[in-house]
Amino acid sequence: MSDTAGTEIERSTYALETLYEHQDHDFVIDTVPHVIAWLAGRGEPQDQQPFLFQMGVVRPSGAEPRSMELMLGWSTEALERRDIDLLSKIARLRSGRTVDRERITENAAYGLALVAISALMPGRRVITMCKGEAPDFVLDATPGALRGVEVAGRSSGGLSALRAVRVEKSARLNARNDISEVHLSLWCAVPRVSELYQVKP
């Protein structure tokens, strides 16, 4: 696929149900309902799958950023085979009848970060989550040389909102001597844009 200037834009297609093969069951089952409620919550024509995210894959080394499109879809039937309560969880999130209603954006961003890790870092798996400190997802817990992914989501604001988050979080992560590799996985619902930003190395 090409943009109007003729530059090739990579397109990646991902089926949400394959997260159960690529990542830990407990993280996936907790985040998938939020992803679906967040993306498909209004029932408007543009809120039908596949959901397209304009995505930038950015490295701080001066390398040219990669522009790509991430197409996300799912089979409800396949997801229900993994989680028989899926539809009731989604309905409760959409109706607000759950204590998680104010965490939909946060938890959806976690689920989408799992998608990004699986699609763009093939073979890498989240082994744990940090409690109260970055990075959110840990890929390698070697003492003094953590490797992981920090996550953030915004309901609106587009790239300007995500880049403000990037500046704030990058400064904190760069100051950490115990982290040897860390990425930022940033997501916005309106418009649907995302960044995967490599902070270290």
GROMACS .gro file of C-alpha atoms in nm:
model
  201
    1MET     CA    1   0.000   0.000   0.000
    2SER     CA    2   0.123   0.358  -0.075
    3ASP     CA    3   0.039   0.698   0.069
    4THR     CA    4  -0.027   1.004  -0.148
    5ALA     CA    5   0.348   1.077  -0.178
    6GLY     CA    6   0.413   0.728  -0.310
    7THR     CA    7   0.584   0.600   0.005
    8GLU     CA    8   0.512   0.237   0.081
    9ILE     CA    9   0.316   0.189   0.404
   10GLU     CA   10   0.340  -0.152   0.565
   11ARG     CA   11   0.014  -0.315   0.666
   12SER     CA   12  -0.009  -0.573   0.943
   13THR     CA   13  -0.326  -0.772   1.009
   14TYR     CA   14  -0.384  -0.930   1.348
   15ALA     CA   15  -0.665  -1.148   1.483
   16LEU     CA   16  -0.731  -1.075   1.850
   17GLU     CA   17  -0.802  -1.439   1.934
   18THR     CA   18  -0.441  -1.533   1.846
   19LEU     CA   19  -0.325  -1.339   2.153
   20TYR     CA   20  -0.410  -1.651   2.350
   21GLU     CA   21  -0.136  -1.832   2.158
   22HIS     CA   22   0.119  -1.551   2.170
   23GLN     CA   23   0.083  -1.421   2.527
   24ASP     CA   24  -0.003  -1.542   2.878
   25HIS     CA   25  -0.368  -1.643   2.918
   26ASP     CA   26  -0.420  -1.440   3.236
   27PHE     CA   27  -0.314  -1.111   3.078
   28VAL     CA   28  -0.514  -1.176   2.761
   29ILE     CA   29  -0.842  -1.277   2.925
   30ASP     CA   30  -0.832  -0.967   3.147
   31THR     CA   31  -0.777  -0.722   2.861
   32VAL     CA   32  -0.968  -0.853   2.556
   33PRO     CA   33  -1.315  -0.740   2.678
   34HIS     CA   34  -1.176  -0.390   2.734
   35VAL     CA   35  -1.022  -0.378   2.386
   36ILE     CA   36  -1.354  -0.471   2.226
   37ALA     CA   37  -1.561  -0.236   2.445
   38TRP     CA   38  -1.318   0.050   2.377
   39LEU     CA   39  -1.301   0.002   2.001
   40ALA     CA   40  -1.656  -0.102   1.922
   41GLY     CA   41  -1.851   0.070   2.195
   42ARG     CA   42  -2.062   0.318   1.998
   43GLY     CA   43  -2.205   0.100   1.722
   44GLU     CA   44  -2.139   0.356   1.447
   45PRO     CA   45  -2.046   0.243   1.094
   46GLN     CA   46  -1.681   0.340   1.144
   47ASP     CA   47  -1.675   0.130   1.460
   48GLN     CA   48  -1.693  -0.199   1.277
   49GLN     CA   49  -1.402  -0.435   1.239
   50PRO     CA   50  -1.142  -0.457   1.112
   51PHE     CA   51  -1.021  -0.157   1.310
   52LEU     CA   52  -0.740   0.033   1.144
   53PHE     CA   53  -0.472   0.211   1.347
   54GLN     CA   54  -0.229   0.446   1.177
   55MET     CA   55   0.091   0.346   1.354
   56GLY     CA   56   0.441   0.482   1.382
   57VAL     CA   57   0.731   0.258   1.483
   58VAL     CA   58   0.998   0.496   1.609
   59ARG     CA   59   1.354   0.445   1.728
   60PRO     CA   60   1.551   0.724   1.898
   61SER     CA   61   1.875   0.640   1.715
   62GLY     CA   62   1.791   0.869   1.422
   63ALA     CA   63   1.664   0.586   1.203
   64GLU     CA   64   1.371   0.677   0.979
   65PRO     CA   65   1.038   0.603   1.154
   66ARG     CA   66   0.829   0.327   1.000
   67SER     CA   67   0.475   0.420   0.907
   68MET     CA   68   0.233   0.131   0.905
   69GLU     CA   69  -0.131   0.037   0.934
   70LEU     CA   70  -0.239  -0.216   1.193
   71MET     CA   71  -0.565  -0.390   1.105
   72LEU     CA   72  -0.725  -0.555   1.409
   73GLY     CA   73  -1.020  -0.792   1.392
   74TRP     CA   74  -1.155  -1.093   1.577
   75SER     CA   75  -1.390  -1.387   1.575
   76THR     CA   76  -1.633  -1.355   1.864
   77GLU     CA   77  -1.696  -1.730   1.851
   78ALA     CA   78  -1.323  -1.808   1.877
   79LEU     CA   79  -1.285  -1.565   2.168
   80GLU     CA   80  -1.585  -1.714   2.349
   81ARG     CA   81  -1.420  -2.056   2.334
   82ARG     CA   82  -1.145  -1.905   2.549
   83ASP     CA   83  -1.374  -1.696   2.770
   84ILE     CA   84  -1.738  -1.803   2.799
   85ASP     CA   85  -1.824  -1.481   2.985
   86LEU     CA   86  -1.681  -1.254   2.713
   87LEU     CA   87  -2.008  -1.101   2.590
   88SER     CA   88  -2.141  -1.033   2.939
   89LYS     CA   89  -1.813  -0.865   3.035
   90ILE     CA   90  -1.830  -0.643   2.726
   91ALA     CA   91  -2.194  -0.557   2.796
   92ARG     CA   92  -2.113  -0.455   3.154
   93LEU     CA   93  -1.823  -0.238   3.041
   94ARG     CA   94  -2.039  -0.064   2.782
   95SER     CA   95  -2.324  -0.009   3.028
   96GLY     CA   96  -2.094   0.114   3.304
   97ARG     CA   97  -2.218  -0.152   3.547
   98THR     CA   98  -1.873  -0.250   3.667
   99VAL     CA   99  -1.605  -0.101   3.890
  100ASP     CA  100  -1.373  -0.125   3.587
  101ARG     CA  101  -1.571   0.130   3.387
  102GLU     CA  102  -1.315   0.406   3.447
  103ARG     CA  103  -1.027   0.178   3.349
  104ILE     CA  104  -1.150   0.079   3.002
  105THR     CA  105  -0.895   0.300   2.823
  106GLU     CA  106  -0.609   0.186   3.045
  107ASN     CA  107  -0.689  -0.184   3.017
  108ALA     CA  108  -0.764  -0.162   2.644
  109ALA     CA  109  -0.421  -0.005   2.595
  110TYR     CA  110  -0.268  -0.300   2.783
  111GLY     CA  111  -0.445  -0.541   2.549
  112LEU     CA  112  -0.340  -0.347   2.240
  113ALA     CA  113   0.018  -0.338   2.367
  114LEU     CA  114   0.006  -0.718   2.385
  115VAL     CA  115  -0.107  -0.712   2.021
  116ALA     CA  116   0.185  -0.483   1.926
  117ILE     CA  117   0.437  -0.703   2.107
  118SER     CA  118   0.299  -1.015   1.937
  119ALA     CA  119   0.275  -0.862   1.590
  120LEU     CA  120   0.590  -0.649   1.584
  121MET     CA  121   0.823  -0.835   1.822
  122PRO     CA  122   0.758  -1.195   1.713
  123GLY     CA  123   0.845  -1.457   1.971
  124ARG     CA  124   0.863  -1.219   2.266
  125ARG     CA  125   0.630  -1.283   2.559
  126VAL     CA  126   0.531  -1.083   2.863
  127ILE     CA  127   0.641  -1.272   3.173
  128THR     CA  128   0.505  -1.040   3.443
  129MET     CA  129   0.380  -0.689   3.518
  130CYS     CA  130   0.556  -0.437   3.738
  131LYS     CA  131   0.360  -0.309   4.035
  132GLY     CA  132   0.372   0.065   4.086
  133GLU     CA  133   0.668   0.134   3.855
  134ALA     CA  134   0.770   0.116   3.491
  135PRO     CA  135   0.777  -0.076   3.268
  136ASP     CA  136   0.422  -0.210   3.281
  137PHE     CA  137   0.503  -0.530   3.092
  138VAL     CA  138   0.828  -0.715   3.161
  139LEU     CA  139   0.985  -0.923   2.885
  140ASP     CA  140   1.303  -1.008   3.075
  141ALA     CA  141   1.340  -0.964   3.451
  142THR     CA  142   1.721  -0.991   3.469
  143PRO     CA  143   1.822  -0.786   3.778
  144GLY     CA  144   1.974  -0.456   3.675
  145ALA     CA  145   1.890  -0.515   3.309
  146LEU     CA  146   1.511  -0.518   3.282
  147ARG     CA  147   1.354  -0.536   2.936
  148GLY     CA  148   0.995  -0.435   2.889
  149VAL     CA  149   0.716  -0.221   2.748
  150GLU     CA  150   0.552   0.080   2.913
  151VAL     CA  151   0.191   0.141   2.805
  152ALA     CA  152  -0.047   0.437   2.784
  153GLY     CA  153  -0.384   0.501   2.622
  154ARG     CA  154  -0.587   0.811   2.548
  155SER     CA  155  -0.951   0.832   2.441
  156SER     CA  156  -0.885   1.134   2.217
  157GLY     CA  157  -0.618   1.385   2.120
  158GLY     CA  158  -0.440   1.193   1.846
  159LEU     CA  159  -0.067   1.206   1.791
  160SER     CA  160  -0.020   1.529   1.987
  161ALA     CA  161  -0.162   1.361   2.299
  162LEU     CA  162   0.054   1.053   2.248
  163ARG     CA  163   0.369   1.255   2.190
  164ALA     CA  164   0.313   1.450   2.510
  165VAL     CA  165   0.297   1.115   2.693
  166ARG     CA  166   0.608   0.999   2.506
  167VAL     CA  167   0.812   1.301   2.619
  168GLU     CA  168   0.710   1.259   2.983
  169LYS     CA  169   0.759   0.884   3.004
  170SER     CA  170   1.080   0.874   2.797
  171ALA     CA  171   1.253   1.113   3.037
  172ARG     CA  172   1.165   0.894   3.334
  173LEU     CA  173   1.264   0.572   3.162
  174ASN     CA  174   1.595   0.710   3.037
  175ALA     CA  175   1.684   0.806   3.393
  176ARG     CA  176   1.650   0.444   3.507
  177ASN     CA  177   1.987   0.264   3.518
  178ASP     CA  178   1.824  -0.074   3.586
  179ILE     CA  179   1.648  -0.088   3.247
  180SER     CA  180   1.848  -0.203   2.946
  181GLU     CA  181   1.566  -0.213   2.689
  182VAL     CA  182   1.226  -0.046   2.699
  183HIS     CA  183   0.958   0.052   2.448
  184LEU     CA  184   0.655   0.278   2.478
  185SER     CA  185   0.329   0.140   2.338
  186LEU     CA  186   0.090   0.434   2.300
  187TRP     CA  187  -0.272   0.420   2.178
  188CYS     CA  188  -0.547   0.669   2.097
  189ALA     CA  189  -0.908   0.580   2.011
  190VAL     CA  190  -1.018   0.902   1.832
  191PRO     CA  191  -0.851   0.928   1.590
  192ARG     CA  192  -0.713   0.573   1.585
  193VAL     CA  193  -0.340   0.626   1.601
  194SER     CA  194  -0.060   0.448   1.779
  195GLU     CA  195   0.313   0.467   1.840
  196LEU     CA  196   0.563   0.200   1.932
  197TYR     CA  197   0.861   0.403   2.049
  198GLN     CA  198   1.191   0.244   2.146
  199VAL     CA  199   1.333   0.441   2.437
  200LYS     CA  200   1.631   0.213   2.512
  201PRO     CA  201   1.881   0.107   2.391
   0.00000   0.00000   0.00000
